[in-house]
Coordinates of C-alpha atoms in Angstrom, one line a residue:
X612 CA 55.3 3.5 73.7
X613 CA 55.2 1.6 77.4
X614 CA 58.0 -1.0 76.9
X615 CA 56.0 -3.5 79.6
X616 CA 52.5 -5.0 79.0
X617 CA 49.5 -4.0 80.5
X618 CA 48.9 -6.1 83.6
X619 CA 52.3 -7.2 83.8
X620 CA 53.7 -6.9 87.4
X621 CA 57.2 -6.0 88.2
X622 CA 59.0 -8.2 91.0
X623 CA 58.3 -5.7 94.5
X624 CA 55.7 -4.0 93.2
X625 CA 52.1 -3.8 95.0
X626 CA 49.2 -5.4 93.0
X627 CA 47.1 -3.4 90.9
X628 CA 44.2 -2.4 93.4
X629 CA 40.8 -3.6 91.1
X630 CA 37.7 -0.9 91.8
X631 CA 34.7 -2.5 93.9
X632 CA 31.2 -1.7 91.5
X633 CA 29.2 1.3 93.3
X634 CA 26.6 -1.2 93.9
X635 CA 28.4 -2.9 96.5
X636 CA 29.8 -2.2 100.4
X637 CA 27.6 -0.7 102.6
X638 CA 24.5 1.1 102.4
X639 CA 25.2 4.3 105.1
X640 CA 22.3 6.3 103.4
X641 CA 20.5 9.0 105.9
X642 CA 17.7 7.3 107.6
X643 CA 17.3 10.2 110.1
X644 CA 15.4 13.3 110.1
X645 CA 16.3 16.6 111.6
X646 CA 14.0 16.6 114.5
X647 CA 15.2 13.3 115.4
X648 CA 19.4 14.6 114.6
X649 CA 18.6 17.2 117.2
X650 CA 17.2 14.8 119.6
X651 CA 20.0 12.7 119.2
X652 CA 22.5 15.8 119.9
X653 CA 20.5 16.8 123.2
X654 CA 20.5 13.0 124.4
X655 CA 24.7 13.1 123.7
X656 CA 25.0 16.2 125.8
X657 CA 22.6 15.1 128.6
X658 CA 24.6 12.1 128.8
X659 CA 28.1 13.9 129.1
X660 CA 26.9 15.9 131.9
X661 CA 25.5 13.0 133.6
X662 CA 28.8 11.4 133.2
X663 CA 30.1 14.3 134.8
X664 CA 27.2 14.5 138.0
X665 CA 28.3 11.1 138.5
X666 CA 32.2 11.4 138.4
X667 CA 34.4 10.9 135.8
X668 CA 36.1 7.6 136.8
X669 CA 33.3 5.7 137.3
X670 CA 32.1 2.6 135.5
X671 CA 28.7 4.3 135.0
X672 CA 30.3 7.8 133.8
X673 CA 32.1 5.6 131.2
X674 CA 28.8 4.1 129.6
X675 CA 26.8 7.5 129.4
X676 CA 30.2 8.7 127.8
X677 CA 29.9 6.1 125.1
X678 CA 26.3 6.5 124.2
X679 CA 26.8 10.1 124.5
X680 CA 29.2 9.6 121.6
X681 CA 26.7 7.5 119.9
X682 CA 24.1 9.3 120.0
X683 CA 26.5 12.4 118.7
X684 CA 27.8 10.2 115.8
X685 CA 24.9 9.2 114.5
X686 CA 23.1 12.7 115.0
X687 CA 26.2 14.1 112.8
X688 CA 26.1 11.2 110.1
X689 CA 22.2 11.1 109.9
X690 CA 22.1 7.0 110.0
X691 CA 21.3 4.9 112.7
X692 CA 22.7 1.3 112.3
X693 CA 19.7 0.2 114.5
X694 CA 17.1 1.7 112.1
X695 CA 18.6 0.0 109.4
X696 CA 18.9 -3.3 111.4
X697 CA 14.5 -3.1 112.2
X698 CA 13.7 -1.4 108.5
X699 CA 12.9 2.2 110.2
X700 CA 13.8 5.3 108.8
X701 CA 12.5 8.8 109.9
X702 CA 14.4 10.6 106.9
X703 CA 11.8 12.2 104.3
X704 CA 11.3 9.8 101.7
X705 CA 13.0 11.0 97.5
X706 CA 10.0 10.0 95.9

């Protein structure tokens, strides 16, 4: 038999870490298609070699690089923060 109770914390130990129900956090559920994934993926590419056509270490090179990496996040993931944002979704629907 356990010689402590249940609950009972000893001094320098963490606190018991209490499980969040599913129901709650963040809804990240695919709100993409494929044909708009592959879009996406095209878009992040055309971006990184525009980035490159217009030099590296310019301020301009720098913001296609970060919506190339948008665009290739969200294409990998299958949701779109913005589609969730305006209620659009492009996935098939489960029903």
């Amino acid at each position: 038999r356990y010689p402590f109770r249940r609950g009972v914390r000893l001094p320098g130990s963490a606190a018991p870490q209490r499980r969040r129900p599913r129901d709650e956090g963040v809804d990240m559920s695919r709100n993409e298609n494929g044909i708009d994934r592959w879009v996406r993926v095209v878009i992040a590419i055309a971006a990184v070699v525009a980035a490159g056509a217009v030099g590296f270490g310019t301020v301009g090179a720098w913001i296609l690089l970060v919506v190339g990496a948008i665009m290739l996040v969200t294409a990998v993931t299958g949701f779109c923060p913005l589609y969730r944002i305006f209620g659009l979704s492009t996935a098939k629907s489960r029903a």
